[in-house]
Tab-separated table of C-alpha atoms in Angstrom:
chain	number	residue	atom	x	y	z
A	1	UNK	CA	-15.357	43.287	-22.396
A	2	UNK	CA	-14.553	45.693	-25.430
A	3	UNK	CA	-16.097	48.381	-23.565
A	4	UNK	CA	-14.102	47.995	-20.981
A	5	UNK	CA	-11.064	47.313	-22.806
A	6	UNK	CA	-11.700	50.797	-24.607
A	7	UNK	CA	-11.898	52.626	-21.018
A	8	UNK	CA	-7.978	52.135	-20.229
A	9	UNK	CA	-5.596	53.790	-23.458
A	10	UNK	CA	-2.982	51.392	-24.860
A	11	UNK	CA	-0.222	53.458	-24.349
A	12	UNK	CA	-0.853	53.622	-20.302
A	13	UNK	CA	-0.856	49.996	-20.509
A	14	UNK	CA	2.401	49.555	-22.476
A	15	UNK	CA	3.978	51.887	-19.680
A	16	UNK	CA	2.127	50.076	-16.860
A	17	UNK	CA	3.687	46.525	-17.942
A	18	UNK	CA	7.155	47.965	-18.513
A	19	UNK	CA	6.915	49.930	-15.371
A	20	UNK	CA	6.058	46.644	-13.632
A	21	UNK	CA	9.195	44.462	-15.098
A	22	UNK	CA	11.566	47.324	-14.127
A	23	UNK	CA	10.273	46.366	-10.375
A	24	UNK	CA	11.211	43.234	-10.727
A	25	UNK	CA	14.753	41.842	-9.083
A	26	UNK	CA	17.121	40.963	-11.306
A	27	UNK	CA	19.296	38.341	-11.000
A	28	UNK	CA	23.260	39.214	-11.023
A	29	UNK	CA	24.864	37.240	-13.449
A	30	UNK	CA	28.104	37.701	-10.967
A	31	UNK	CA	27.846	37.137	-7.121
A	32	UNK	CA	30.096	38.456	-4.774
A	33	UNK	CA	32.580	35.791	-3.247
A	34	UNK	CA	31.849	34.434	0.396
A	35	UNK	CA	34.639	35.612	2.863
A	36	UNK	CA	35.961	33.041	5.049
A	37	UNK	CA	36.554	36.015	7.863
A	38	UNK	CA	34.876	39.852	7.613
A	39	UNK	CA	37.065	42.579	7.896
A	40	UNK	CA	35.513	42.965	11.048
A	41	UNK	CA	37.383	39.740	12.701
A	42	UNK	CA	33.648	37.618	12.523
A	43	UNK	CA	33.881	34.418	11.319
A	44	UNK	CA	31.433	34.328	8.249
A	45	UNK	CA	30.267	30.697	8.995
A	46	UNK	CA	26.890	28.985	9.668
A	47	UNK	CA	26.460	25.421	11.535
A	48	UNK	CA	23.107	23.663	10.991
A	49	UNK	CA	21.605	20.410	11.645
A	50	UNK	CA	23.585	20.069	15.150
A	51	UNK	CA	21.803	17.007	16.141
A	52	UNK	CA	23.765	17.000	20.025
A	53	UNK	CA	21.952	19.756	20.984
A	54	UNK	CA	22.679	18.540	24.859
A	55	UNK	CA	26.221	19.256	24.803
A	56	UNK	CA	26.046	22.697	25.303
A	57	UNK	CA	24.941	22.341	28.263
A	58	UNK	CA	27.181	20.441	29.267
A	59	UNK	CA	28.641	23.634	29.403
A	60	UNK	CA	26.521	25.562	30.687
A	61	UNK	CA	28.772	28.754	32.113
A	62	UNK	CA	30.262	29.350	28.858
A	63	UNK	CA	26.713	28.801	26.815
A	64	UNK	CA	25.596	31.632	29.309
A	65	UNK	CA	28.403	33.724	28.207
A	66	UNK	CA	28.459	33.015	24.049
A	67	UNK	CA	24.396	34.218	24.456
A	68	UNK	CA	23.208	37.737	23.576
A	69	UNK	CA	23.215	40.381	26.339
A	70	UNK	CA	19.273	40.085	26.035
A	71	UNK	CA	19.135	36.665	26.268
A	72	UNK	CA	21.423	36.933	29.344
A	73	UNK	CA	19.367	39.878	31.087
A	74	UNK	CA	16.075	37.442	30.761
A	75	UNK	CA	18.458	34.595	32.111
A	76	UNK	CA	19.630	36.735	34.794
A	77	UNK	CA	16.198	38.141	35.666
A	78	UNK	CA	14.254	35.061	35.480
A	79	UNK	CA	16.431	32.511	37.840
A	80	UNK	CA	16.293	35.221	40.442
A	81	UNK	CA	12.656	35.280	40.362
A	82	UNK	CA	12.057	31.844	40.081
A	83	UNK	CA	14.074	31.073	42.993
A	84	UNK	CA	12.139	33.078	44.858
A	85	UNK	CA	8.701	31.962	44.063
A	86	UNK	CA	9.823	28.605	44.322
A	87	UNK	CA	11.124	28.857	47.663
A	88	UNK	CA	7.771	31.096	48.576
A	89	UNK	CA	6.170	28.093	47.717
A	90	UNK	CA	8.436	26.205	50.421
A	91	UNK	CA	8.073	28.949	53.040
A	92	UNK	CA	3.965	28.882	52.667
A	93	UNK	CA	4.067	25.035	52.591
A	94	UNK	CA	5.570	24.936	56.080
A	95	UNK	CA	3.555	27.809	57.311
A	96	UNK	CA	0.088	26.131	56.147
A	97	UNK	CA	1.599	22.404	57.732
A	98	UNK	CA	2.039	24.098	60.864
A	99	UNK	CA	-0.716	26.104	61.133
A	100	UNK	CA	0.837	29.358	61.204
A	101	UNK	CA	-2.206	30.841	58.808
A	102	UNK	CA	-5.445	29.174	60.479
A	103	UNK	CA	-3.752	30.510	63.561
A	104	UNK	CA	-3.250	34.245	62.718
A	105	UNK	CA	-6.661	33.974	60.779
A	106	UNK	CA	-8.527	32.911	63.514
A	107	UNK	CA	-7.121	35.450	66.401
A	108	UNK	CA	-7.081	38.983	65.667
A	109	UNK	CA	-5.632	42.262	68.039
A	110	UNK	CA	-3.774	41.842	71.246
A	111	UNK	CA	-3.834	37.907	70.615
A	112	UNK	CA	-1.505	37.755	67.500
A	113	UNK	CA	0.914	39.010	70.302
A	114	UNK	CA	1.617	35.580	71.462
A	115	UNK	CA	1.472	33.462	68.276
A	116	UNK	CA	5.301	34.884	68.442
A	117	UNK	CA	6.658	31.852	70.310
A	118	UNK	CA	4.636	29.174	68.489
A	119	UNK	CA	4.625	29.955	64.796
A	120	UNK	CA	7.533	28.842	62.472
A	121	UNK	CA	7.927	32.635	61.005
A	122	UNK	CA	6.265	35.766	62.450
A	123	UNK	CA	3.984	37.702	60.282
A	124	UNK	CA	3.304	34.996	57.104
A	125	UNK	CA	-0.517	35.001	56.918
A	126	UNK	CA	-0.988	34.203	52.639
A	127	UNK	CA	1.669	33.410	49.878
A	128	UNK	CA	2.275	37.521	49.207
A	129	UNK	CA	4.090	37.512	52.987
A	130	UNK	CA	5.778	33.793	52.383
A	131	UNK	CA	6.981	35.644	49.012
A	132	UNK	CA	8.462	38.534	50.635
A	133	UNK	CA	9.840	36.681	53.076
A	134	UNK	CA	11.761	34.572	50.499
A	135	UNK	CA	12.992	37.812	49.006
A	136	UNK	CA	14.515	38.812	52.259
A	137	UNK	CA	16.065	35.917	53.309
A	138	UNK	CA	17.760	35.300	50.047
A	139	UNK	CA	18.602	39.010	49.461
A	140	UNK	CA	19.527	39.488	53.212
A	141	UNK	CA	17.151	42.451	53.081
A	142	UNK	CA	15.896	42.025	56.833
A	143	UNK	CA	13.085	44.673	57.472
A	144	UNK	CA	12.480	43.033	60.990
A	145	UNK	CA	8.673	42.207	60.739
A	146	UNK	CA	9.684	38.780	59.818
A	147	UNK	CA	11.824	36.418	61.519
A	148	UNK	CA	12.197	32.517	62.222
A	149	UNK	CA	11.303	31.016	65.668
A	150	UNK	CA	13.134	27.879	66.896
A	151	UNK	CA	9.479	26.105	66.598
A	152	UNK	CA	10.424	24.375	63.471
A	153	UNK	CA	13.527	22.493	62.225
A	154	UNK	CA	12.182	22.302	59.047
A	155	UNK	CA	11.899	25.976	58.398
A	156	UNK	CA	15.251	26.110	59.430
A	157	UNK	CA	16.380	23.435	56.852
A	158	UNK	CA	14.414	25.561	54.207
A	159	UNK	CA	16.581	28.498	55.268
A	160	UNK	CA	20.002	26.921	54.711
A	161	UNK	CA	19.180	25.212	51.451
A	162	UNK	CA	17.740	29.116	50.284
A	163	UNK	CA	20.885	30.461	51.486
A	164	UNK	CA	23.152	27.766	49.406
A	165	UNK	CA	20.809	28.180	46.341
A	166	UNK	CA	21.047	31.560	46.152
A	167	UNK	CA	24.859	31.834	46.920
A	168	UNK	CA	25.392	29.660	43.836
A	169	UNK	CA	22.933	31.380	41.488
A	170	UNK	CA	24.734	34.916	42.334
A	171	UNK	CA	28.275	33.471	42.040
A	172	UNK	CA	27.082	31.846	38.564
A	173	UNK	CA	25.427	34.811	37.288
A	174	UNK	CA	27.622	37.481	38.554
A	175	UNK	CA	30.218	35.972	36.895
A	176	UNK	CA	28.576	35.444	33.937
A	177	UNK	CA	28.122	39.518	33.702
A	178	UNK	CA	31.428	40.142	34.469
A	179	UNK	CA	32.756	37.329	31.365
A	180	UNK	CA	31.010	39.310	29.082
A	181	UNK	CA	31.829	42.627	30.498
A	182	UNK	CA	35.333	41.500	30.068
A	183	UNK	CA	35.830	39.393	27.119
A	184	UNK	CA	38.832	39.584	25.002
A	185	UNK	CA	37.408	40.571	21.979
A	186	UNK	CA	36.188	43.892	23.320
A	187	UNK	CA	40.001	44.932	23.361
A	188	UNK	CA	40.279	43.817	20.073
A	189	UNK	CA	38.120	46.634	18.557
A	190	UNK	CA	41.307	49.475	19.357
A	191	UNK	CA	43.506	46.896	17.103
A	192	UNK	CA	43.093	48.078	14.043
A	193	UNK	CA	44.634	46.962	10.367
A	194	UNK	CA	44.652	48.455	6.794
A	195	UNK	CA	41.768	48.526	4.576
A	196	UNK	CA	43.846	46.924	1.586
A	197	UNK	CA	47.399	45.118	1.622
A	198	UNK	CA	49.886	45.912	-0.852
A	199	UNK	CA	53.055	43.832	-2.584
A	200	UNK	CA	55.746	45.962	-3.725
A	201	UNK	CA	59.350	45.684	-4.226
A	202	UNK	CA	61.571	45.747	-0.109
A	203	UNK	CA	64.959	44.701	-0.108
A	204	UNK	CA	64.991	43.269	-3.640
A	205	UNK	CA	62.446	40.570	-2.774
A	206	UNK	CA	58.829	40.813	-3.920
A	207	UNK	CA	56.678	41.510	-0.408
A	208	UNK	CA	53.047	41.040	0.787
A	209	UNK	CA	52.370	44.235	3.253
A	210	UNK	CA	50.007	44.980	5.660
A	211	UNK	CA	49.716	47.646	8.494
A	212	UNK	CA	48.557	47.265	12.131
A	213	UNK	CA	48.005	49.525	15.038
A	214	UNK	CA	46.983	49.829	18.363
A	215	UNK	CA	44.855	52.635	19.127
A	216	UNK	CA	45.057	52.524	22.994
A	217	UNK	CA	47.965	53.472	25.461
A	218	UNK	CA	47.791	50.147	27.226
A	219	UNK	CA	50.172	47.868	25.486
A	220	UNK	CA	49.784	44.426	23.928
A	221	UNK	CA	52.517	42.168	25.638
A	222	UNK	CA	53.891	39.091	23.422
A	223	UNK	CA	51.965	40.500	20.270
A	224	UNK	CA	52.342	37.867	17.764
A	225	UNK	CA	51.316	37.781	14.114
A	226	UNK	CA	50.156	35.077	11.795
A	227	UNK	CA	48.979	35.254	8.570
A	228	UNK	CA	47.490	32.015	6.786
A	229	UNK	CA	46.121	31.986	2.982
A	230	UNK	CA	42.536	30.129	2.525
A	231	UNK	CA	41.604	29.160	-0.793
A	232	UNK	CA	39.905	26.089	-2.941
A	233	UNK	CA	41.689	23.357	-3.599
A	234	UNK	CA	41.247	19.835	-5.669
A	235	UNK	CA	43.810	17.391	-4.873
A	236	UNK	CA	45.897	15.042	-7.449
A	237	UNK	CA	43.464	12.089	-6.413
A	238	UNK	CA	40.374	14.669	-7.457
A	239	UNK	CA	39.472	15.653	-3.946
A	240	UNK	CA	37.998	19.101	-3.582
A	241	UNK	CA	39.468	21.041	-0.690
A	242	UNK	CA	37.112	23.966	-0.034
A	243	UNK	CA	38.844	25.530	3.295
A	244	UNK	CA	42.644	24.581	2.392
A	245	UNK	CA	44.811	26.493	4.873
A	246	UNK	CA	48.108	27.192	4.273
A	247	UNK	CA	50.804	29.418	6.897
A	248	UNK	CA	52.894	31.503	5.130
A	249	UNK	CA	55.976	33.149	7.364
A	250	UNK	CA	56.403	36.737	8.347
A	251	UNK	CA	59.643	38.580	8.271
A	252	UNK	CA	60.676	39.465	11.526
A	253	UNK	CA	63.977	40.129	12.341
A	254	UNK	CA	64.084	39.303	15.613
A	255	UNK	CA	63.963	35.172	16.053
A	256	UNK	CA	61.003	34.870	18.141
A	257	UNK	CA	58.077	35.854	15.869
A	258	UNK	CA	56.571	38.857	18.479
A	259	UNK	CA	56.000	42.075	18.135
A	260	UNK	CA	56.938	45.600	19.853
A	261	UNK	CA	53.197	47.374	19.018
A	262	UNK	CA	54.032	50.558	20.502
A	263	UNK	CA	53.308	52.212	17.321
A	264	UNK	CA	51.788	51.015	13.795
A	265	UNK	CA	53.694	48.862	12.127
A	266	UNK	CA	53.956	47.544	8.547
A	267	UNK	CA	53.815	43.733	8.531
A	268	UNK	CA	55.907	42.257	5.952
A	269	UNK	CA	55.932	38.733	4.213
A	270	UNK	CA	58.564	38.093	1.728
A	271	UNK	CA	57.432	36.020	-1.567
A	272	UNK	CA	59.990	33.191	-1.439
A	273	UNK	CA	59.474	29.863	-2.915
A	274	UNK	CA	57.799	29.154	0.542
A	275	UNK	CA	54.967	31.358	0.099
A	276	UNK	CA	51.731	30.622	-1.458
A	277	UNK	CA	51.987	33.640	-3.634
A	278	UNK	CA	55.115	32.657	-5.349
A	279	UNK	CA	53.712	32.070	-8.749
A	280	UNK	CA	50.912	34.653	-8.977
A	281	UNK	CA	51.389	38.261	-10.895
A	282	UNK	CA	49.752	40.648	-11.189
A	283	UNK	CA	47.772	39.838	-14.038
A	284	UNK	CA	46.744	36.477	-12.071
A	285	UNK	CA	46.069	38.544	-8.890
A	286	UNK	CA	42.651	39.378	-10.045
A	287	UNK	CA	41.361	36.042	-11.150
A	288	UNK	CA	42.619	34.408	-7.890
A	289	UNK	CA	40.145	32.867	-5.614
A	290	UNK	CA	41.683	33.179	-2.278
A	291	UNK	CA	41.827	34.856	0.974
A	292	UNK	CA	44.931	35.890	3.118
A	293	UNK	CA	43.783	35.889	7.018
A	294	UNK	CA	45.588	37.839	9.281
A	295	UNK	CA	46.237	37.017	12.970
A	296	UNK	CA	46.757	39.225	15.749
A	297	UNK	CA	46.921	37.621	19.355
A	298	UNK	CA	48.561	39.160	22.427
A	299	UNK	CA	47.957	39.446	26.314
A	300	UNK	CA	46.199	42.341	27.408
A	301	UNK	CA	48.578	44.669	29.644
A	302	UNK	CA	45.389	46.006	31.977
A	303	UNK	CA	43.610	42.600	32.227
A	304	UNK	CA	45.904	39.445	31.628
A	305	UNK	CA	43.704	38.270	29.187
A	306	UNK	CA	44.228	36.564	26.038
A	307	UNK	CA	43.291	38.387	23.068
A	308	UNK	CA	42.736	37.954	19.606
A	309	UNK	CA	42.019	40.142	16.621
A	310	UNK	CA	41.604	39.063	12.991
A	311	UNK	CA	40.697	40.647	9.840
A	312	UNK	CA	41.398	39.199	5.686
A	313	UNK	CA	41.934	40.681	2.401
A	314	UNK	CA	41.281	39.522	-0.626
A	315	UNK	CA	42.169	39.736	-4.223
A	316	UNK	CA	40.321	42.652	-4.912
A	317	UNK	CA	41.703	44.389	-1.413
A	318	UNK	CA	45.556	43.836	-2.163
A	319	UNK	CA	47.159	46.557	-4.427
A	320	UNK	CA	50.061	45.267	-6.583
A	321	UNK	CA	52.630	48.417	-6.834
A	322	UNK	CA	51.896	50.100	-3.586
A	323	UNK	CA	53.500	51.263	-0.616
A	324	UNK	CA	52.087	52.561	2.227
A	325	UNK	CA	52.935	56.574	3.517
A	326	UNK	CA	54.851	57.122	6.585
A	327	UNK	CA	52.672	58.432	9.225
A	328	UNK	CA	54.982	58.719	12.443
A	329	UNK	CA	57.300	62.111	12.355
A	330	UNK	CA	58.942	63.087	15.607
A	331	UNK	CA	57.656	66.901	16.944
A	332	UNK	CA	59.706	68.382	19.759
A	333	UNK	CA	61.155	65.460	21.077
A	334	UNK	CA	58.102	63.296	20.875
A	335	UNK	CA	56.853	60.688	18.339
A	336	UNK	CA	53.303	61.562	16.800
A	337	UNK	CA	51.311	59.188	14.570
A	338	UNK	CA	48.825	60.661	12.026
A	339	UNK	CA	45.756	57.696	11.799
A	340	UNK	CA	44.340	59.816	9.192
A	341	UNK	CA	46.806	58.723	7.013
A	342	UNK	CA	46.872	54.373	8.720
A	343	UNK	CA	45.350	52.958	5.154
A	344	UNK	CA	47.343	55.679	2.634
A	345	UNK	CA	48.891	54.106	-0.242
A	346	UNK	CA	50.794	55.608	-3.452
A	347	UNK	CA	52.055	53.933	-6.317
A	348	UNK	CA	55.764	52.809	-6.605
A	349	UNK	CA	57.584	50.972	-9.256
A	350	UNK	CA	57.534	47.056	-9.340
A	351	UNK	CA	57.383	44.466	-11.823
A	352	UNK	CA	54.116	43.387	-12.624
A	353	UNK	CA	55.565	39.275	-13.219
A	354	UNK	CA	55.293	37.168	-10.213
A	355	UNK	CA	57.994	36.160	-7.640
A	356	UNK	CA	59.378	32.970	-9.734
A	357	UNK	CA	59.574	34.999	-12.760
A	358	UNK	CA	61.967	37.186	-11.063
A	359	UNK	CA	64.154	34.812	-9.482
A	360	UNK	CA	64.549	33.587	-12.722
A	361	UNK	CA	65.197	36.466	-14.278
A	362	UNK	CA	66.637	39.350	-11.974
A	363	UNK	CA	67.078	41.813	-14.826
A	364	UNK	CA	63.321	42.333	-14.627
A	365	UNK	CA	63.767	44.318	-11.610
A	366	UNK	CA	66.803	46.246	-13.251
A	367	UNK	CA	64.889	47.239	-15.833
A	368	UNK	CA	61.626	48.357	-14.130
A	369	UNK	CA	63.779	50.694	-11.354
A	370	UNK	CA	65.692	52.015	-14.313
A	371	UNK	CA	62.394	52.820	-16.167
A	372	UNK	CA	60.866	53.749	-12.953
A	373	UNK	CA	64.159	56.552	-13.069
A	374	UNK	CA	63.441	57.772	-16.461
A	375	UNK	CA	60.158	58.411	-15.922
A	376	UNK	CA	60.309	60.254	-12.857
A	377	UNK	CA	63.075	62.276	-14.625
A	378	UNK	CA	60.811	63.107	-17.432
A	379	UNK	CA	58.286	64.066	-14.922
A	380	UNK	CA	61.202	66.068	-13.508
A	381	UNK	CA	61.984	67.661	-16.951
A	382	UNK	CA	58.293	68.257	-17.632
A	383	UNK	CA	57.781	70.186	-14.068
A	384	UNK	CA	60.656	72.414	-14.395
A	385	UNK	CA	59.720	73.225	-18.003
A	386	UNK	CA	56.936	74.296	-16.883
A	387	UNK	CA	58.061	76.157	-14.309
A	388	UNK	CA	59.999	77.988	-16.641
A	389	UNK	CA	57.337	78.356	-18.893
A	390	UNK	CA	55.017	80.258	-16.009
A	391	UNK	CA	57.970	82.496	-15.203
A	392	UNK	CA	57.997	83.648	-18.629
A	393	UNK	CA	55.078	84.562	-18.797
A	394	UNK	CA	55.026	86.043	-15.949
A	395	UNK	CA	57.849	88.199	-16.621
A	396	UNK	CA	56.127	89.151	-20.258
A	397	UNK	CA	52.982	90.228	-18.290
A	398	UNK	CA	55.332	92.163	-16.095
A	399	UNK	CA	56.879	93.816	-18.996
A	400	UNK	CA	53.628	94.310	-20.728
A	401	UNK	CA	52.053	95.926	-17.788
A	402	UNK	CA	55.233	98.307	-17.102
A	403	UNK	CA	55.304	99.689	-21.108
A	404	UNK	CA	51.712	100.712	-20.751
A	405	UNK	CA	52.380	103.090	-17.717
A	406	UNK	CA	55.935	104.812	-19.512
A	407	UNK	CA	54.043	108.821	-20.368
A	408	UNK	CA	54.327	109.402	-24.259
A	409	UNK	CA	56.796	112.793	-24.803
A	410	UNK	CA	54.618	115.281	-25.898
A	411	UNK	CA	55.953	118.510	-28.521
A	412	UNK	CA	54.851	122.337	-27.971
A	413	UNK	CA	55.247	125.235	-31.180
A	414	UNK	CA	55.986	128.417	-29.952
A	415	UNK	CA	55.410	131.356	-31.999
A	416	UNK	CA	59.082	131.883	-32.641
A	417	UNK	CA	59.172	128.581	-34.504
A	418	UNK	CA	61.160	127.408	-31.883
A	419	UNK	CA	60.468	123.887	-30.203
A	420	UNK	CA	59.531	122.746	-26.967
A	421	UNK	CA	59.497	119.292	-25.402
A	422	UNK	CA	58.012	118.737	-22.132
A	423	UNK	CA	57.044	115.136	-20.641
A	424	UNK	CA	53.545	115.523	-18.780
């Protein structure tokens, strides 16, 4: 063992060991909070132990449609072919009661000729012609070397019930493509909101704001926005709440709460004593734990349908003393939007209390334009002394530069004693 022990140095052992507990996951002493909604609109929730497993299919057509497009293709796929090979089965079972195979077994050349009028279908012989034959009734292929005779009511049972069967399974699944083809929430990927929110200073009030756009031509009709704040609660009777939901009102001018979503719009909720966010600041904004869901629902202008879209923010995603940049100008009598500029933010003045603090105390507001003014006259007085500051310069280089090129005057003796200045 010391021999061996003596093979390996210490020192690559002391680096092997560390090497190996750098590998090793560490555990984050802070995990990230669980989002009630993504900002993609999915609903970030799990169900297990569903004991009623039985009443989805109760509801079958709309099971069909909530599954996977692969799980739907193999759906699709499979009830087609197992409606034929079940009625194959059918179509050889009446062939082999009848006799149709023993009889085109046994005769062979000019004598299959008239096994025409007595066999149930021409041409079935084994279970590959009873399964093509299937295929073509139910398809309504009809190649014409198959065909019924009027020797068996039973065969022509078998052919109405095929018909009906497969009537139903192509209305059902047909439908089913076309429901997920067209569901709502495929529209909902052109509606499009803000990365982060912001609360700044509108009208005097204290505002939570968001922006929304539509990035197709087709119009939202009835556009209608809702915005509800999710957060943990414990009641007085020492109840925990995990999912409390609470509405909080938009400002809309207009009485009914819809929306004209021609163009992107900034979304606007005024922090009243109503709102949820009355008594946070924005010192508290950061320890909150809660999320503001917004709702987007309209009727699609193409379609008819119903559609929703639906995206959060939390307390890290809302910036407190923001506004967002206008991004619609009007070029030659038309109005443009830039989208490189939808989420664009820059910092304004507000007061950093919450909403109850400055109801209370309106001078807060006073205070924080007026410093707001003196700063951004500094920042004035700063630029332009700057400014000034260049041009002087500028104008010394100038100067510099123009004394270098004056010629020097330059004195000539002449013999007479006499003198001569000339400028060369």
């Amino acid at each position: 063992m010391l021999a061996r022990k003596s093979i390996i140095p210490e020192e690559y052992v002391l680096a092997r060991i560390a090497a190996e507990n750098l590998r090793k996951p560490r555990i984050r002493d802070h995990l990230s909070k669980a989002r009630f909604i993504a900002k993609s609109g999915a609903c970030n929730l799990a169900h297990k132990n569903i004991r009623e497993q039985g009443r989805f299919l109760q509801d079958i057509f709309t099971t069909l449609v909530d599954l996977k497009w692969r799980h739907t293709l193999v759906i699709f796929t499979m009830s087609f072919l197992c409606s034929w090979l079940l009625f194959a089965i059918m179509w050889w079972l009446v062939a082999f009661a009848h006799g149709d195979i023993y009889a085109y077994m046994e005769k062979s050349g000019m004598e299959k000729s008239g096994l025409e009028s007595t066999v149930c279908v021409t041409n079935v012989r084994s279970f590959t012609s009873a399964f093509l034959f299937s295929i073509e009734v139910q398809v309504t292929i009809g190649f014409g070397g198959r065909m019924m005779t009027e020797e068996c009511p039973l065969a022509i049972t078998v052919l109405i019930l095929q018909n009906i069967v497969g009537l139903i399974i192509n209305a059902v699944m047909l439908g089913c493509i076309f429901m997920k083809t067209a569901q709502a929430h495929r529209r909902a990927e052109t509606l499009i909101f803000s990365r982060h929110a912001v609360i700044a200073v509108r009208n005097g009030k204290l505002c939570f704001m968001f922006r929304v756009g539509d990035l197709r031509k087709s119009m939202i009709i009835s556009a209608s926005v809702r915005i509800q704040v999710v957060k943990k609660t414990t009641t007085p009777e020492g109840e925990v709440v995990p999912i409390h939901q609470l509405d909080i009102p938009v400002d809309n001018p207009i009485e009914s709460n819809n929306i004209f979503l021609v163009a992107p719009l900034i979304i606007c909720h005024v922090i009243d004593k109503r709102s949820p966010l009355y008594d946070i600041s924005a010192t508290d904004l950061a320890n909150q734990d809660l999320e503001v869901i917004v709702i987007l629902e309209g009727v699609v202008e193409t379609t008819g349908i119903t559609t929703q879209a639906r995206t959060s923010y939390i307390a890290e995603e809302i910036q407190w003393g923001h506004r967002f940049v206008s991004i619609v100008t009007e070029e030659e009598g038309v109005y443009s939007v830039d989208y490189s500029k939808f989420g664009n933010t820059v910092k304004v003045a507000a007061p950093r209390c919450s909403a109850r603090e400055l109801d209370e105390k309106p001078s807060i507001l006073i205070q924080t334009l007026q410093k707001s003014e003196l700063s951004h006259q500094n920042s004035l007085r700063k630029r332009n002394s700057m400014r000034r500051n260049n041009s002087m310069r500028r104008n010394n280089s100038i100067r510099r530069n123009n004394s270098s090129l004056i010629v020097p005057k330059v004195q000539f003796m002449t013999p007479e004693g006499s003198q001569n200045t000339s400028e060369s």
